CSV table of N, CA, C and O and ligand atoms in Angstrom, one decimal:
chain,number,residue,atom,x,y,z
A,1,MET,N,-23.1,-73.8,-69.4
A,1,MET,CA,-24.1,-75.1,-68.9
A,1,MET,C,-23.9,-75.3,-67.5
A,1,MET,O,-22.9,-75.3,-67.1
A,2,ASN,N,-24.8,-76.0,-66.9
A,2,ASN,CA,-24.8,-76.3,-65.6
A,2,ASN,C,-24.4,-77.8,-65.7
A,2,ASN,O,-25.2,-78.8,-66.1
A,3,ASP,N,-23.3,-78.2,-65.2
A,3,ASP,CA,-22.8,-79.3,-65.1
A,3,ASP,C,-22.8,-80.0,-63.3
A,3,ASP,O,-21.9,-80.9,-63.2
A,4,ASN,N,-23.6,-79.6,-62.5
A,4,ASN,CA,-23.4,-80.0,-61.4
A,4,ASN,C,-24.9,-80.2,-61.1
A,4,ASN,O,-25.5,-79.6,-60.3
A,5,PRO,N,-25.6,-81.6,-61.6
A,5,PRO,CA,-27.0,-81.9,-61.5
A,5,PRO,C,-27.1,-82.3,-59.7
A,5,PRO,O,-26.4,-83.1,-59.2
A,6,ASN,N,-28.1,-81.6,-59.2
A,6,ASN,CA,-28.8,-82.2,-57.9
A,6,ASN,C,-29.8,-83.5,-58.1
A,6,ASN,O,-30.7,-83.0,-58.7
A,7,LYS,N,-29.2,-84.6,-57.7
A,7,LYS,CA,-29.7,-85.6,-58.0
A,7,LYS,C,-31.2,-85.7,-57.2
A,7,LYS,O,-31.9,-86.8,-57.5
A,8,SER,N,-31.3,-85.0,-56.5
A,8,SER,CA,-32.6,-84.9,-55.7
A,8,SER,C,-33.7,-84.0,-56.3
A,8,SER,O,-34.9,-83.9,-56.0
A,9,ILE,N,-33.2,-83.4,-57.4
A,9,ILE,CA,-34.3,-82.4,-58.0
A,9,ILE,C,-34.4,-82.8,-59.5
A,9,ILE,O,-33.6,-82.3,-60.3
A,10,HIS,N,-35.3,-83.6,-59.9
A,10,HIS,CA,-35.6,-83.9,-61.3
A,10,HIS,C,-36.3,-82.9,-61.8
A,10,HIS,O,-37.2,-82.3,-61.1
A,11,CYS,N,-36.0,-82.7,-63.1
A,11,CYS,CA,-36.5,-81.4,-63.9
A,11,CYS,C,-36.7,-81.4,-65.3
A,11,CYS,O,-35.5,-82.0,-66.1
A,12,SER,N,-37.6,-81.1,-65.9
A,12,SER,CA,-37.6,-81.3,-67.5
A,12,SER,C,-37.7,-80.0,-68.3
A,12,SER,O,-37.9,-79.8,-69.6
A,13,VAL,N,-37.5,-78.8,-67.5
A,13,VAL,CA,-37.7,-77.6,-68.0
A,13,VAL,C,-36.4,-76.9,-68.5
A,13,VAL,O,-35.7,-76.3,-68.0
A,14,THR,N,-36.2,-77.5,-69.9
A,14,THR,CA,-34.8,-77.1,-70.4
A,14,THR,C,-34.7,-75.5,-70.7
A,14,THR,O,-33.7,-74.9,-70.8
A,15,SER,N,-35.8,-74.9,-70.8
A,15,SER,CA,-36.0,-73.4,-70.8
A,15,SER,C,-35.1,-72.7,-69.6
A,15,SER,O,-35.1,-71.4,-69.8
A,16,CYS,N,-35.2,-73.5,-68.5
A,16,CYS,CA,-34.6,-72.8,-67.4
A,16,CYS,C,-33.1,-72.8,-67.3
A,16,CYS,O,-32.6,-73.6,-67.6
A,17,MET,N,-32.6,-71.7,-67.0
A,17,MET,CA,-31.1,-71.5,-66.8
A,17,MET,C,-30.6,-72.4,-65.9
A,17,MET,O,-29.1,-72.6,-65.7
A,18,HIS,N,-31.3,-72.7,-64.9
A,18,HIS,CA,-30.7,-73.8,-63.7
A,18,HIS,C,-30.8,-75.1,-64.1
A,18,HIS,O,-30.3,-76.1,-63.5
A,19,HIS,N,-31.2,-75.6,-65.4
A,19,HIS,CA,-31.5,-76.9,-65.8
A,19,HIS,C,-30.2,-77.3,-66.3
A,19,HIS,O,-29.6,-76.7,-67.0
A,20,CYS,N,-30.0,-78.6,-66.0
A,20,CYS,CA,-28.6,-79.3,-66.6
A,20,CYS,C,-28.9,-79.9,-67.9
A,20,CYS,O,-29.8,-80.7,-67.9
A,21,GLN,N,-28.5,-79.1,-68.9
A,21,GLN,CA,-29.1,-79.4,-70.3
A,21,GLN,C,-28.9,-80.9,-70.8
A,21,GLN,O,-29.8,-81.4,-71.6
A,22,ASN,N,-27.9,-81.4,-70.1
A,22,ASN,CA,-27.5,-82.9,-70.9
A,22,ASN,C,-28.4,-83.9,-70.0
A,22,ASN,O,-28.5,-85.2,-70.6
A,23,VAL,N,-28.6,-84.0,-68.9
A,23,VAL,CA,-29.4,-84.5,-68.1
A,23,VAL,C,-30.6,-83.9,-67.4
A,23,VAL,O,-30.8,-82.5,-67.1
A,24,ASP,N,-31.8,-84.3,-67.2
A,24,ASP,CA,-33.0,-83.8,-66.6
A,24,ASP,C,-33.0,-83.6,-65.0
A,24,ASP,O,-33.5,-84.2,-64.4
A,25,TYR,N,-32.1,-82.6,-64.7
A,25,TYR,CA,-32.1,-82.4,-63.2
A,25,TYR,C,-31.8,-81.0,-63.1
A,25,TYR,O,-31.2,-80.3,-64.0
A,26,CYS,N,-32.1,-80.4,-61.9
A,26,CYS,CA,-32.0,-78.8,-61.7
A,26,CYS,C,-30.3,-78.6,-61.0
A,26,CYS,O,-29.9,-79.9,-60.4
A,27,SER,N,-29.8,-77.8,-61.4
A,27,SER,CA,-28.3,-77.6,-60.8
A,27,SER,C,-28.2,-76.9,-59.4
A,27,SER,O,-27.3,-76.8,-58.9
A,28,LEU,N,-29.4,-76.3,-59.0
A,28,LEU,CA,-29.7,-75.6,-57.7
A,28,LEU,C,-29.6,-76.4,-56.6
A,28,LEU,O,-29.9,-77.8,-56.4
A,29,ASP,N,-29.0,-76.1,-55.3
A,29,ASP,CA,-28.7,-77.0,-54.1
A,29,ASP,C,-30.2,-77.2,-53.2
A,29,ASP,O,-30.7,-78.1,-52.9
A,30,ALA,N,-31.2,-75.9,-53.9
A,30,ALA,CA,-32.5,-76.0,-53.5
A,30,ALA,C,-33.6,-75.2,-54.3
A,30,ALA,O,-32.9,-74.2,-54.7
A,31,ILE,N,-34.7,-75.7,-54.3
A,31,ILE,CA,-35.5,-74.7,-55.0
A,31,ILE,C,-36.9,-74.5,-54.1
A,31,ILE,O,-37.0,-75.0,-53.3
A,32,LYS,N,-37.6,-73.3,-54.6
A,32,LYS,CA,-38.6,-72.8,-53.8
A,32,LYS,C,-39.9,-73.3,-54.9
A,32,LYS,O,-39.9,-73.0,-56.3
A,33,VAL,N,-40.9,-74.0,-54.3
A,33,VAL,CA,-41.9,-74.4,-55.0
A,33,VAL,C,-43.3,-73.6,-54.3
A,33,VAL,O,-43.5,-73.4,-53.1
A,34,GLY,N,-44.2,-73.2,-55.3
A,34,GLY,CA,-45.3,-72.2,-54.9
A,34,GLY,C,-46.4,-72.6,-55.8
A,34,GLY,O,-46.5,-73.6,-56.6
A,35,THR,N,-47.7,-71.7,-55.8
A,35,THR,CA,-48.8,-72.2,-56.7
A,35,THR,C,-49.3,-70.8,-57.0
A,35,THR,O,-49.0,-69.6,-56.4
A,36,HIS,N,-50.1,-70.9,-58.0
A,36,HIS,CA,-50.6,-69.6,-58.6
A,36,HIS,C,-52.2,-69.6,-58.1
A,36,HIS,O,-52.9,-68.9,-58.8
A,37,GLU,N,-52.6,-70.8,-57.4
A,37,GLU,CA,-53.9,-71.1,-57.1
A,37,GLU,C,-54.4,-70.5,-55.8
A,37,GLU,O,-53.4,-70.8,-55.1
A,38,LYS,N,-55.6,-70.3,-55.7
A,38,LYS,CA,-56.1,-70.3,-54.3
A,38,LYS,C,-56.2,-71.4,-53.4
A,38,LYS,O,-55.8,-71.6,-52.2
A,39,ASN,N,-56.8,-72.4,-54.4
A,39,ASN,CA,-56.6,-73.9,-53.5
A,39,ASN,C,-56.3,-74.8,-54.7
A,39,ASN,O,-57.0,-75.6,-55.3
A,40,PRO,N,-54.8,-75.0,-54.6
A,40,PRO,CA,-54.3,-76.1,-55.6
A,40,PRO,C,-54.9,-77.3,-55.4
A,40,PRO,O,-55.1,-77.9,-54.1
A,41,THR,N,-55.3,-78.1,-56.5
A,41,THR,CA,-55.7,-79.6,-56.2
A,41,THR,C,-55.0,-80.5,-57.2
A,41,THR,O,-55.4,-81.7,-57.2
A,42,GLN,N,-54.2,-80.0,-58.1
A,42,GLN,CA,-53.3,-80.8,-59.1
A,42,GLN,C,-52.2,-80.5,-59.0
A,42,GLN,O,-51.7,-79.2,-58.8
A,43,ASP,N,-51.0,-81.3,-59.8
A,43,ASP,CA,-49.7,-80.9,-59.9
A,43,ASP,C,-49.7,-79.7,-61.0
A,43,ASP,O,-48.6,-79.0,-60.6
A,44,GLN,N,-50.5,-79.4,-61.7
A,44,GLN,CA,-50.6,-78.1,-62.8
A,44,GLN,C,-50.7,-76.9,-62.1
A,44,GLN,O,-50.5,-75.9,-62.4
A,45,CYS,N,-51.3,-76.9,-60.5
A,45,CYS,CA,-51.4,-75.7,-60.0
A,45,CYS,C,-50.1,-75.2,-59.3
A,45,CYS,O,-50.1,-74.1,-58.9
A,46,THR,N,-49.2,-76.1,-59.6
A,46,THR,CA,-47.9,-75.5,-58.5
A,46,THR,C,-46.8,-74.9,-59.8
A,46,THR,O,-46.8,-75.4,-60.8
A,47,ASP,N,-45.9,-74.6,-59.2
A,47,ASP,CA,-45.0,-73.8,-59.8
A,47,ASP,C,-43.5,-74.0,-59.3
A,47,ASP,O,-43.5,-73.6,-58.0
A,48,CYS,N,-42.6,-73.9,-60.1
A,48,CYS,CA,-41.2,-73.8,-59.6
A,48,CYS,C,-40.9,-72.3,-59.5
A,48,CYS,O,-40.6,-71.5,-60.7
A,49,LEU,N,-40.6,-71.6,-58.4
A,49,LEU,CA,-40.6,-70.0,-58.1
A,49,LEU,C,-39.1,-69.9,-58.4
A,49,LEU,O,-38.8,-68.6,-58.1
A,50,SER,N,-38.2,-70.9,-58.4
A,50,SER,CA,-36.7,-70.8,-58.7
A,50,SER,C,-36.6,-70.7,-60.2
A,50,SER,O,-35.4,-70.5,-60.5
A,51,PHE,N,-37.6,-70.9,-61.0
A,51,PHE,CA,-37.2,-70.7,-62.5
A,51,PHE,C,-36.9,-69.3,-62.9
A,51,PHE,O,-36.9,-68.3,-62.4
A,52,SER,N,-35.7,-69.4,-63.9
A,52,SER,CA,-35.4,-68.2,-64.5
A,52,SER,C,-35.0,-68.5,-65.8
A,52,SER,O,-34.5,-69.6,-66.3
A,53,LEU,N,-35.5,-67.7,-66.8
A,53,LEU,CA,-35.4,-67.9,-68.3
A,53,LEU,C,-34.1,-67.9,-68.5
A,53,LEU,O,-33.3,-66.8,-68.4
A,54,LYS,N,-33.5,-69.1,-69.4
A,54,LYS,CA,-32.3,-69.3,-70.0
A,54,LYS,C,-31.9,-68.1,-70.9
A,54,LYS,O,-33.0,-67.7,-71.6
A,55,GLY,N,-31.0,-67.5,-71.1
A,55,GLY,CA,-31.0,-66.2,-71.8
A,55,GLY,C,-31.4,-65.0,-71.4
A,55,GLY,O,-31.6,-64.0,-72.1
A,56,GLY,N,-32.3,-65.1,-70.4
A,56,GLY,CA,-33.0,-63.7,-70.1
A,56,GLY,C,-32.3,-62.8,-69.4
A,56,GLY,O,-31.0,-63.0,-69.2
A,57,CYS,N,-32.6,-61.6,-69.6
A,57,CYS,CA,-31.6,-60.4,-69.3
A,57,CYS,C,-31.7,-60.2,-67.5
A,57,CYS,O,-30.8,-59.7,-67.1
A,58,CYS,N,-32.8,-60.7,-67.0
A,58,CYS,CA,-33.1,-60.3,-65.4
A,58,CYS,C,-33.3,-61.4,-64.3
A,58,CYS,O,-33.7,-62.5,-64.8
B,101,LIG,S1,-35.2,-74.0,-61.0
B,101,LIG,FE1,-36.8,-74.9,-61.2
B,101,LIG,S2,-37.5,-75.0,-63.3
B,101,LIG,FE2,-35.4,-74.3,-63.2
B,101,LIG,S3,-34.2,-76.3,-63.4
B,101,LIG,FE3,-34.4,-75.9,-61.4
B,101,LIG,S4,-36.2,-77.1,-60.9
B,101,LIG,FE4,-36.0,-76.6,-63.1
């Protein structure tokens, strides 16, 4: 479990291996954010590119 929350990065994606499961923060020092859209216009258009599936193999 990640027990070193970065209080500057709020996150609720509990399926990510970097999420601090007991509190809604990321454990990384920094993250990268990107988009899957050509012209992003809403928050739904953005993605955390530092996401990594918890329990994933790669
Ligand atoms: S890497 Fe991204 S998705 Fe994963 S806990 Fe951190 S902010 Fe959330």
